[in-house]
Short mmCIF file of C-alpha atoms and ligand atoms in Angstrom, two decimals:
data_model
loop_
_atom_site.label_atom_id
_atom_site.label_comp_id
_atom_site.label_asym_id
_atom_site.label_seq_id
_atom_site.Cartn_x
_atom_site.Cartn_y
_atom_site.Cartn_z
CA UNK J 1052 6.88 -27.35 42.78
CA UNK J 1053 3.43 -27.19 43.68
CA UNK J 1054 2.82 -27.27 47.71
CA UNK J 1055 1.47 -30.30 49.05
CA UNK J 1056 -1.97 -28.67 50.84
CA UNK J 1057 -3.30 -25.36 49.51
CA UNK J 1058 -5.77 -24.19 51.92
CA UNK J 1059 -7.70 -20.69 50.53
CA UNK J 1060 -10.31 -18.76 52.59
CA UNK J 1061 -11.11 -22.11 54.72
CA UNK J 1062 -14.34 -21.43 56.52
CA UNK J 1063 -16.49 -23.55 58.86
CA UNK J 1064 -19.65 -22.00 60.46
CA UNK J 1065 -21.47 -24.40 62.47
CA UNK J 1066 -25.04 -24.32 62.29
CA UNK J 1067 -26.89 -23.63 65.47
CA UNK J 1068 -27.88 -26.62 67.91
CA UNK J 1069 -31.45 -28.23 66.83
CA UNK J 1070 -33.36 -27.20 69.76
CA UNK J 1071 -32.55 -23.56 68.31
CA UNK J 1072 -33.56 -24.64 64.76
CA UNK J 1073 -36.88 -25.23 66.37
CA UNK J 1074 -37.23 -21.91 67.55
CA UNK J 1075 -36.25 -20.64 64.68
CA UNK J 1076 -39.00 -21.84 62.88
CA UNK J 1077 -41.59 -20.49 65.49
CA UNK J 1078 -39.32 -17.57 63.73
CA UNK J 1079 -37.79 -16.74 67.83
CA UNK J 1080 -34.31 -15.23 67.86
CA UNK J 1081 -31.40 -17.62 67.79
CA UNK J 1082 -27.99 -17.73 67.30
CA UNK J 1083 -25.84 -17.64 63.93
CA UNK J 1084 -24.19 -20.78 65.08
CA UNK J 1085 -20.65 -20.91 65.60
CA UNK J 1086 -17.98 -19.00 62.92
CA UNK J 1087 -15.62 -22.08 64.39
CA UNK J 1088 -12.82 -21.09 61.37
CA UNK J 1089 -13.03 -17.64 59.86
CA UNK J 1090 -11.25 -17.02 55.86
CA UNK J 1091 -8.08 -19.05 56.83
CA UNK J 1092 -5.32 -19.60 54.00
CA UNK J 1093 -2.09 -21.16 54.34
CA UNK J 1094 0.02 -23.74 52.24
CA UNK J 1095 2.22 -26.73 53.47
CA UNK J 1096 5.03 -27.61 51.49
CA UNK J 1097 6.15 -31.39 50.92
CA UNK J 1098 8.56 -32.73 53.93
CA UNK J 1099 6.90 -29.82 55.62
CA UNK J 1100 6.59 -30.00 59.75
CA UNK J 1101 3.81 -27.04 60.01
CA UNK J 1102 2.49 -26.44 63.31
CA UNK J 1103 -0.89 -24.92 64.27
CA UNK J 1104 -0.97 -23.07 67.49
CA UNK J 1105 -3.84 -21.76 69.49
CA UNK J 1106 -5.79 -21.43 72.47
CA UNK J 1107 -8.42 -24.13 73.64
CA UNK J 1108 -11.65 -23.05 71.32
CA UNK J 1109 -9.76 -21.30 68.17
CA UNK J 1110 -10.72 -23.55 65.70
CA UNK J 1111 -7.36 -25.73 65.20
CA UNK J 1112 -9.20 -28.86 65.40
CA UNK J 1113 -11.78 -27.56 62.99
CA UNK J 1114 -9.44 -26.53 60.99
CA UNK J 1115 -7.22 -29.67 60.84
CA UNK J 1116 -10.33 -31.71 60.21
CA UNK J 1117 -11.23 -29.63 57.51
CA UNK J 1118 -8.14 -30.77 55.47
CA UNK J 1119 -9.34 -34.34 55.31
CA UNK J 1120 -13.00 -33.62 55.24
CA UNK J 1121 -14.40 -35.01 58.43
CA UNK J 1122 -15.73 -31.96 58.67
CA UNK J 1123 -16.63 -30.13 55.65
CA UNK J 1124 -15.93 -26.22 54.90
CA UNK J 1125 -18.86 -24.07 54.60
CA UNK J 1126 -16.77 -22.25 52.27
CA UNK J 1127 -13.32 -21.78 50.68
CA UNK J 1128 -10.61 -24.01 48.45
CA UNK J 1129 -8.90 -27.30 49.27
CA UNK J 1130 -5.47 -28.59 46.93
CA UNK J 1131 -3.82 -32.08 48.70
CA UNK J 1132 -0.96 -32.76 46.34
CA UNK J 1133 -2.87 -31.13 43.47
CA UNK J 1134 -6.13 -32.40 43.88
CA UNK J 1135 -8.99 -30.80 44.49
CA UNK J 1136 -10.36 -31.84 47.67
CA UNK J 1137 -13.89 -30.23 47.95
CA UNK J 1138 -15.02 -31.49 44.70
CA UNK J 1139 -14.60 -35.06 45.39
CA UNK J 1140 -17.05 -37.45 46.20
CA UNK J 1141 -17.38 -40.05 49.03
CA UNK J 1142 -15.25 -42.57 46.34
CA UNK J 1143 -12.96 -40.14 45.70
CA UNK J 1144 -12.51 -39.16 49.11
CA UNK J 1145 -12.26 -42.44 50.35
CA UNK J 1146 -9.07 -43.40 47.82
CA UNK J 1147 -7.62 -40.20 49.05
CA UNK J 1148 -7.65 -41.02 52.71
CA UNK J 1149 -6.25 -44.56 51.91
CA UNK J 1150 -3.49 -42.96 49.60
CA UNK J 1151 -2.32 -39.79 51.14
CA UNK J 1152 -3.97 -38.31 54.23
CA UNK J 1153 -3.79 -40.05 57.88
CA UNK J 1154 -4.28 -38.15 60.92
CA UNK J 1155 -3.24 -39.62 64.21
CA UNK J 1156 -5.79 -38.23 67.28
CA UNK J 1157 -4.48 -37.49 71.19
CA UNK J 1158 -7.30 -39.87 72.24
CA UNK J 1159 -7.74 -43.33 70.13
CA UNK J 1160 -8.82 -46.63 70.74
CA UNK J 1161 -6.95 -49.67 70.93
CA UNK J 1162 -8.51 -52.71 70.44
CA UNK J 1163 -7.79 -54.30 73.85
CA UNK J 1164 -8.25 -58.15 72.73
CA UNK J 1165 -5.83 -57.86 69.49
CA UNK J 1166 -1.53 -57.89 69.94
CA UNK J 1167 -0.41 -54.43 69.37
CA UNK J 1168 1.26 -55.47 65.76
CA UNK J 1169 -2.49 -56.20 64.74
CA UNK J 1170 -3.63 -52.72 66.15
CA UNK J 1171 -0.68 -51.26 64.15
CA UNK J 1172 -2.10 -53.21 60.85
CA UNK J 1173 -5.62 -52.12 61.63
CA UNK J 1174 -5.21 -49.12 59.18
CA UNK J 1175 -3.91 -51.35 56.72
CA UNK J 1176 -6.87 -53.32 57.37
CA UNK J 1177 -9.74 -50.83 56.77
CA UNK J 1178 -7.84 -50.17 53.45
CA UNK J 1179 -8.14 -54.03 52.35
CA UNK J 1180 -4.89 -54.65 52.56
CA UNK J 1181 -4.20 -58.94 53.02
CA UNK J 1182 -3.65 -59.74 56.11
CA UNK J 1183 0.74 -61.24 55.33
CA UNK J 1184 1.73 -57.67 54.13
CA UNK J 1185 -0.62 -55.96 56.39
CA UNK J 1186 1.43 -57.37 59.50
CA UNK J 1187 4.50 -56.91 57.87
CA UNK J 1188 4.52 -53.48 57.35
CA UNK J 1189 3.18 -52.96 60.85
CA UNK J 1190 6.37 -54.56 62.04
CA UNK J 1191 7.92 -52.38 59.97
CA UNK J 1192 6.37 -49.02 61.25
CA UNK J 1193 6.29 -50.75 65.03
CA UNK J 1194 10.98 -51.25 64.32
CA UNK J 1195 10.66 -47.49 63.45
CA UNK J 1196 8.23 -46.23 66.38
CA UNK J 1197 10.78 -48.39 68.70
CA UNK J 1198 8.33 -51.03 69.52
CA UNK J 1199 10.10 -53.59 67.36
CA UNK J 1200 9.64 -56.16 70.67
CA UNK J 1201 6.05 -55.97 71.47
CA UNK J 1202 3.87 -56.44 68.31
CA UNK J 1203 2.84 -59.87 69.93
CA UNK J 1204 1.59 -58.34 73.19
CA UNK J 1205 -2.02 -56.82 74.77
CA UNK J 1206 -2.28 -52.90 74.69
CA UNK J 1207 -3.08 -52.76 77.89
CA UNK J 1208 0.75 -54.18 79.00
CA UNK J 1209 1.91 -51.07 77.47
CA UNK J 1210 2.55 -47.72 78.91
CA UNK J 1211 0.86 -44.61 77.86
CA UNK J 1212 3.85 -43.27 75.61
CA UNK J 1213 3.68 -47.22 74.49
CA UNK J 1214 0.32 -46.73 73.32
CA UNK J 1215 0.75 -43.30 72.02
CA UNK J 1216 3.26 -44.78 69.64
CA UNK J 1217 1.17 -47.67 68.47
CA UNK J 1218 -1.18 -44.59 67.06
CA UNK J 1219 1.87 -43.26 65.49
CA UNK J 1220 2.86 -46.39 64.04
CA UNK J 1221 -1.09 -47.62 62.48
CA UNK J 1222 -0.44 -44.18 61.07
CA UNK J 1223 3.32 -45.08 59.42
CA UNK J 1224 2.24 -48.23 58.32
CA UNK J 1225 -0.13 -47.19 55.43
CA UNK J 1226 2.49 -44.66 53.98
CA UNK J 1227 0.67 -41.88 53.23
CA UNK J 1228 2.53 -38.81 52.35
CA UNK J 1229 0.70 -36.56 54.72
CA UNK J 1230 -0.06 -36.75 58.24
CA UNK J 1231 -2.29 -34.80 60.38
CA UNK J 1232 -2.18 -34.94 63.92
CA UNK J 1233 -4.36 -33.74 66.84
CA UNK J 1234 -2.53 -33.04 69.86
CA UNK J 1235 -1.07 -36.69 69.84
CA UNK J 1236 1.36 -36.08 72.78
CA UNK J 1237 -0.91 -33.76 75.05
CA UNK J 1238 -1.97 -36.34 77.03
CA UNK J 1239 1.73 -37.49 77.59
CA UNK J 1240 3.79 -36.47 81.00
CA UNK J 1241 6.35 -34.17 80.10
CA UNK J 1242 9.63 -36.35 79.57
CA UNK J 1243 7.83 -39.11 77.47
CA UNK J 1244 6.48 -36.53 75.41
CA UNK J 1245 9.72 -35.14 74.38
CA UNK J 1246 11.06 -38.32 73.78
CA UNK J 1247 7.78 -38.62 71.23
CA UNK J 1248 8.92 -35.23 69.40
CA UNK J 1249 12.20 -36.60 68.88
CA UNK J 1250 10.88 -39.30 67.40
CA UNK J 1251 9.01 -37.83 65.38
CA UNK J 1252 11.19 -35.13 64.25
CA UNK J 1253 13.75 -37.97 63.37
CA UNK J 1254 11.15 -39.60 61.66
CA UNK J 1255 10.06 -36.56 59.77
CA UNK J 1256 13.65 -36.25 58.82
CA UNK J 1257 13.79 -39.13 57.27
CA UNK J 1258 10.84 -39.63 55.51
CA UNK J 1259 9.40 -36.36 54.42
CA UNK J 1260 6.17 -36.66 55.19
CA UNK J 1261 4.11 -33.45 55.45
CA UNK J 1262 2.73 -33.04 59.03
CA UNK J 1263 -0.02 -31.07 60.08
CA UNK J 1264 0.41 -30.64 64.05
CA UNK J 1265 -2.02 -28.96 66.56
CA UNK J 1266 -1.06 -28.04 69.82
CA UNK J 1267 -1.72 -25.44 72.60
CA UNK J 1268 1.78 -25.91 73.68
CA UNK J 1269 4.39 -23.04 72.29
CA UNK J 1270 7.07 -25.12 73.59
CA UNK J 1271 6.29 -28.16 71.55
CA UNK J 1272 5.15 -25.66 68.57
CA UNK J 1273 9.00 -24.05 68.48
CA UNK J 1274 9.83 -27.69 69.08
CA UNK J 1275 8.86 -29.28 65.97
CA UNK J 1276 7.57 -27.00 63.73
CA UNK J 1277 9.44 -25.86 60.11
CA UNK J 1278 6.57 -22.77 60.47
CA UNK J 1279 4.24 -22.29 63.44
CA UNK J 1280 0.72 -20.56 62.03
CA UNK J 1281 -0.88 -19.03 65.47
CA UNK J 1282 -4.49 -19.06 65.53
CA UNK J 1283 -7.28 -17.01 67.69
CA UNK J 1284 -10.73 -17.26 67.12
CA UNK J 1285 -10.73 -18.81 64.05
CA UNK J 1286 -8.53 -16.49 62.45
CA UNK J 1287 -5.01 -16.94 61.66
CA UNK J 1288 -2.78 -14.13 63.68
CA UNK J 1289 0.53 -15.17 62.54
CA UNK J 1290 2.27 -17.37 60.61
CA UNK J 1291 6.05 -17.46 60.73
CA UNK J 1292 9.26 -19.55 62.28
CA UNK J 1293 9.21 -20.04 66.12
CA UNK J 1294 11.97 -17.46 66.19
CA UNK J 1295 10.89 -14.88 64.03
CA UNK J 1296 7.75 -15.06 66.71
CA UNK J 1297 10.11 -14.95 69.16
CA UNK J 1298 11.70 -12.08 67.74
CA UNK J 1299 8.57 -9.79 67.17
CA UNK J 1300 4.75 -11.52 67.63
CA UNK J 1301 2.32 -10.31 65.71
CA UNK J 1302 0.29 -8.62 68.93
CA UNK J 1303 -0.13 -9.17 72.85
CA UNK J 1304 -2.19 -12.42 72.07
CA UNK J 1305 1.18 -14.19 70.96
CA UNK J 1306 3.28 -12.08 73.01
CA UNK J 1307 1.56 -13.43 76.05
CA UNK J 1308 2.20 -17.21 74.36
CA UNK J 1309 5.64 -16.46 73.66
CA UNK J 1310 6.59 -14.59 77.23
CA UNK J 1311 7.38 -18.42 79.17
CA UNK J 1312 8.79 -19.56 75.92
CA UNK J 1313 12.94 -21.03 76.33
CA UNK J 1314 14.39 -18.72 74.21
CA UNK J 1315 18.01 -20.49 74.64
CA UNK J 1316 16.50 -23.45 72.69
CA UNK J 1317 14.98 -21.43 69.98
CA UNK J 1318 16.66 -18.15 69.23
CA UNK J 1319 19.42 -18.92 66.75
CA UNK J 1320 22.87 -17.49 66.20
CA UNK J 1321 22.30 -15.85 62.74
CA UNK J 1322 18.92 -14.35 64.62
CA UNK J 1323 21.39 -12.46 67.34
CA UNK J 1324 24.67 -11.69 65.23
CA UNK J 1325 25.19 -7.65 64.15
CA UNK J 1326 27.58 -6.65 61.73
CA UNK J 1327 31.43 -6.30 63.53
CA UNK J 1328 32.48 -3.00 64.37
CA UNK J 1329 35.50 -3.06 63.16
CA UNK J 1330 37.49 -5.81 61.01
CA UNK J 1331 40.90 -5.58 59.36
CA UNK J 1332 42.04 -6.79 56.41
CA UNK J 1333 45.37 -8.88 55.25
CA UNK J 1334 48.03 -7.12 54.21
CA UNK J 1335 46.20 -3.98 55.98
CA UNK J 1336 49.32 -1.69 58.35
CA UNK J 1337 49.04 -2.49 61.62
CA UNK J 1338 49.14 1.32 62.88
CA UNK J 1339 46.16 2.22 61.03
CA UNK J 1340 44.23 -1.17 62.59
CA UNK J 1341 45.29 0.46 66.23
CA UNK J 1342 44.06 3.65 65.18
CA UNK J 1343 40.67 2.40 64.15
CA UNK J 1344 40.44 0.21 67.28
CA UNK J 1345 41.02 3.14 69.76
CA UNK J 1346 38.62 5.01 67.72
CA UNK J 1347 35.86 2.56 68.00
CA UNK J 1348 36.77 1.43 71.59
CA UNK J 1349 37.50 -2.17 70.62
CA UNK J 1350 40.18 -4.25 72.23
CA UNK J 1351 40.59 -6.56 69.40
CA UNK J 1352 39.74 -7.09 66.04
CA UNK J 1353 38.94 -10.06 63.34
CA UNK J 1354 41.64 -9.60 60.26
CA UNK J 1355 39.69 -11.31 57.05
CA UNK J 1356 41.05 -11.59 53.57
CA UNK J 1357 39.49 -10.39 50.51
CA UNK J 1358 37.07 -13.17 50.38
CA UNK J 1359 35.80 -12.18 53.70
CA UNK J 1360 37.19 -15.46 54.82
CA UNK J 1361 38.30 -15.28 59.16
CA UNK J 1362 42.70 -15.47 59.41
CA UNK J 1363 42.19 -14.69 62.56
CA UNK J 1364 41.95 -12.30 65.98
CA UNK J 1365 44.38 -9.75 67.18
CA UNK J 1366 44.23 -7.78 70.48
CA UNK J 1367 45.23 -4.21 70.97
CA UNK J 1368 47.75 -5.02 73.50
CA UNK J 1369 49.25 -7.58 70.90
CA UNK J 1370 49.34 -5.37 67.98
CA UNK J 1371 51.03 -2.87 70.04
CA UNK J 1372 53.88 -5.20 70.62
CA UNK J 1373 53.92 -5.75 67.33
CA UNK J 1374 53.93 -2.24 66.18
CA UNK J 1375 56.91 -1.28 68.52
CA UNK J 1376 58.83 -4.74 67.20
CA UNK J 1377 58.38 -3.33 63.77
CA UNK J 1378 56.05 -6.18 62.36
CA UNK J 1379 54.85 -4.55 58.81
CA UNK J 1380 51.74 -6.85 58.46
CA UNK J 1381 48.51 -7.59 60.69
CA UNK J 1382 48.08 -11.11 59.20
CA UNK J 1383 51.27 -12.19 61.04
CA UNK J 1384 50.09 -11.19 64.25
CA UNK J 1385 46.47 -12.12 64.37
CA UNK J 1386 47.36 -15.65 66.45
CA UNK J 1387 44.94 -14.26 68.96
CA UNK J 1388 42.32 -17.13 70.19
CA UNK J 1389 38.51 -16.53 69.26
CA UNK J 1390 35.46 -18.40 69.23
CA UNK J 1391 33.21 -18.84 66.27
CA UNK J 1392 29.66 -20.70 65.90
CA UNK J 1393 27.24 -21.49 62.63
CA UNK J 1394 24.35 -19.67 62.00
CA UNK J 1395 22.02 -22.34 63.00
CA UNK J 1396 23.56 -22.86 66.45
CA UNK J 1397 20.71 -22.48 69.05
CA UNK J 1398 21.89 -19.31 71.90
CA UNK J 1399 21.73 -22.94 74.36
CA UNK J 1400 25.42 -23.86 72.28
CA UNK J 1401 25.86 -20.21 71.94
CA UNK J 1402 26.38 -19.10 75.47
CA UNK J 1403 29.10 -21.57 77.03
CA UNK J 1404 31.40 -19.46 73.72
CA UNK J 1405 30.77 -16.50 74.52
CA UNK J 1406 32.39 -13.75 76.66
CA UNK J 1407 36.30 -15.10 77.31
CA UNK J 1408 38.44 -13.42 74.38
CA UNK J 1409 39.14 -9.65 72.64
CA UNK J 1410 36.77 -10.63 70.44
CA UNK J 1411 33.03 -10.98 70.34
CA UNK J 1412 31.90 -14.78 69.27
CA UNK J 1413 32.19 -14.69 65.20
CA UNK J 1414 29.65 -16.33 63.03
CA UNK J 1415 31.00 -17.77 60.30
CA UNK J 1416 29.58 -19.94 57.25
CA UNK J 1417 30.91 -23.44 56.00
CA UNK J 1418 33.67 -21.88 54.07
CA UNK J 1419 34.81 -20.08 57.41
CA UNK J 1420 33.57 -16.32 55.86
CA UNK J 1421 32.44 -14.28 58.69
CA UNK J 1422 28.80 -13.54 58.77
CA UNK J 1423 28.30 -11.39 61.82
CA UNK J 1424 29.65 -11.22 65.57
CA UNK J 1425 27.31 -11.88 68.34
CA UNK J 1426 28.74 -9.50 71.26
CA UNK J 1427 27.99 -11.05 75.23
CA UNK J 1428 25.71 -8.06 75.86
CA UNK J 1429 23.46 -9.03 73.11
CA UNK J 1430 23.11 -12.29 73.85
CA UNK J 1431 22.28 -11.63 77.62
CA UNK J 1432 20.16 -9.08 76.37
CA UNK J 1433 17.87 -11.73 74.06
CA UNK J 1434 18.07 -14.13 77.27
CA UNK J 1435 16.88 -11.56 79.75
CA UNK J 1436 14.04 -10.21 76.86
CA UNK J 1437 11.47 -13.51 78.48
CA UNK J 1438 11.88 -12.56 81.92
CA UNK J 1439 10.50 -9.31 81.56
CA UNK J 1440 5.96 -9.08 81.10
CA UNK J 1441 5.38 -9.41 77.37
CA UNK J 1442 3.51 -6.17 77.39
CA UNK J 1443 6.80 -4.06 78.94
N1 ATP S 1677 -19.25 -30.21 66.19
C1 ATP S 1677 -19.37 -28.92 66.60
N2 ATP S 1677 -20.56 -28.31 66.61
C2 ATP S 1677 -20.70 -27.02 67.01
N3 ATP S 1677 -19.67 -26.25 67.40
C3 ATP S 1677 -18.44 -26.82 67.43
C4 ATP S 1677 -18.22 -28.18 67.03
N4 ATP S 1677 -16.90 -28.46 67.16
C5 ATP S 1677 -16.31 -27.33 67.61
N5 ATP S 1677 -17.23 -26.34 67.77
C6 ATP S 1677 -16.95 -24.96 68.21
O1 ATP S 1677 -16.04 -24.38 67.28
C7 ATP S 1677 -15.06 -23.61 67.96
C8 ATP S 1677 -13.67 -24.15 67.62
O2 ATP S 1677 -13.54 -25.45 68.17
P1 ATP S 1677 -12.30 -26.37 67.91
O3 ATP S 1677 -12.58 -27.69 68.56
O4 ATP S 1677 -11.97 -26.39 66.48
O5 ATP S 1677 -11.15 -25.60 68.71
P2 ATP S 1677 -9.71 -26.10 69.18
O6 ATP S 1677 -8.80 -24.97 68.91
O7 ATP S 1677 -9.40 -27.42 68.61
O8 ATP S 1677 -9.90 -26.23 70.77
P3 ATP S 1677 -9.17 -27.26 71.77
O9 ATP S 1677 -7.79 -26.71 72.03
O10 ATP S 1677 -10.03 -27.18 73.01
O11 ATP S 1677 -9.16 -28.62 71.17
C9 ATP S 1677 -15.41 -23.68 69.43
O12 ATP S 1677 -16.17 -22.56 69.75
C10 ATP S 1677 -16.24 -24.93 69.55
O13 ATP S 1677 -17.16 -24.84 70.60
MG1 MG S 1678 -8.96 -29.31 69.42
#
């Protein structure tokens, strides 16, 4: 399937102020204007949450505008669900912002004499929708933004979360696939804006629209986004999951973003896990297992069966017992207790598992195979990687 925004070399120089335009016709020195977004390409798959990252002045807002042409590239290729973006004109473009591109801005006005349901509708509005269905689907997208009770009210008896979610529901209500948004929660104290990313990430979840998010925030970035695409200076530095940054950024610029990142809440099992040292299988003799174990200094052991599926733990203590009461097969003694995880669980789940048993935590897959073991040095390890300077 085709991706739902194909951005290739995106460019945007700005052209130097007027007052230098005039000296440059006296034919004074001026300035090249401003490279604002320098030979970016990236794609955005449908249902896609894709997060753009930088420092104030990197060209994310450029960048973001770019992709519904309030500001137009000075060079490159634009694809928004297969069309051609660039080639369009004003009609064209026009349909195409009614049909499948809204973008929802930190800062927006409300229009302070009109109830909140008719500021939800007003995008409906501009698109000549009648006024019945226009309200009704702004009920609609106020239910789902949690504002179900105060379409009849003023703006201004809202809070600023309140408000912030009125933008997000004008934005719902005309149903356009994709969504590009502008630091919508920046202006937001700290809990209200994660109560706004859940929403939105439940949202997202259940309606697959593609989102285009800028932010300054690495937090929010690992937050919500599917990939994060780090930019500096109008040039794209990396583009990858929040934990694969977290694992190894690209250079000190995103080290120094990712050094105060949470990694508890990002890092993920499958990211942490390392192969066992030493497993046993069913029907395997139980002397041999000790052997092994005192050879590789483990205390216990995970006995699989030939699928790889987990029967269980034994510890060395236990399946010395068993030895000496003559017990021909490990399977029968592996009642040992364990702890095992998913891949996806985030180290924040991880950690209260860890550390109690002969065993390290196992990582298993739906069908209960074991996928790796995630030892309680290793996982202090990852923990204690943020406190130390990104550049150590
Ligand atoms: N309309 C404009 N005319 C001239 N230069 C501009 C214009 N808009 C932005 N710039 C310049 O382009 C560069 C990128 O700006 P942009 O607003 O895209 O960055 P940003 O990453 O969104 O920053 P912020 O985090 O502060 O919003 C900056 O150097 C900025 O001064
Ligand atoms: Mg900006």
């Amino acid at each position: 399937m085709a991706p739902m925004i194909e951005a290739r070399g995106l460019t945007k120089r700005y052209e130097p102020a007027r007052s230098e335009r005039r000296l440059a016709r006296r034919g004074e020195p001026t300035s090249e204007g401003t490279l604002a977004v320098d030979d970016v390409s990236f794609t955005v798959e449908e249902g896609e949450l894709f997060v753009i990252m930088g420092l104030s002045g990197s060209g994310k807002s450029t960048l973001l505008r770019m992709l519904n042409r309030l500001v137009d590239p000075t060079s490159g290729s634009l694809q928004i669900g297969g069309q051609d973006l660039l080639s369009m004109d004003d009609g064209q473009l026009r349909d195409v912002r009614n049909s499948t591109i809204n973008m929802v801005f930190q800062h927006f006005a409300l229009f302070p004499h009109r109830t909140v349901r008719e500021n939800a509708a007003y995008g409906l509005q501009v698109r000549g929708v009648p006024e019945k269905e226009r309200l009704e689907r702004a009920q609609t997208a106020l239910d789902t933004v949690g504002l179900g009770q105060w379409g009849h009210v003023r703006p201004q008896e809202l809070s600023g979360g309140m408000r912030q979610r009125v933008g997000l529901a004008r934005a719902l209500a005309t149903d356009a696939p994709v969504l590009l948004m502008d630091e919508p929660f920046s202006a937001l104290d700290p809990l209200i804006r994660r109560d706004m990313q859940d929403l939105l990430l439940g949202l997202q979840a259940e309606m697959r629209k593609t989102i285009v998010f800028v932010t300054h925030d690495l937090n929010e970035a690992m937050r919500l986004g599917h990939r994060i695409m780090v930019m500096r200076d109008g040039r794209v530095v990396q583009l990858a999951s929040g934990a694969e940054i977290l694992a190894a950024p690209a250079d000190d610029y995103v080290a120094n973003f990712v050094s105060d990142v949470d990694r508890s809440r990002v890092v993920t099992a499958e990211h942490i896990m390392r192969p066992p040292i030493i497993t046993a299988r069913t029907g395997e003799d139980p002397r041999s297992v000790l052997d092994r174990m005192g050879n590789a200094e483990a205390i216990g052991v995970y006995v699989l069966d030939e699928a790889g599926k987990l029967i269980g733990a034994v510890g060395d203590q236990d399946l010395a017992d068993g030895i000496e009461a003559g017990c021909p097969r490990i399977e029968s003694l592996a009642s040992g207790t364990f702890a095992t995880t998913s891949p996806e669980a985030r180290l924040i789940e991880v950690m209260p598992l860890v550390g109690r048993h002969c065993v390290p935590l196992a990582v298993t897959d739906d069908d209960g195979k074991l996928l790796g073991v995630i030892p309680r040095a290793s996982l202090l390890n990852t923990l204690a990687d943020q406190r130390r300077p990104a550049h150590a």
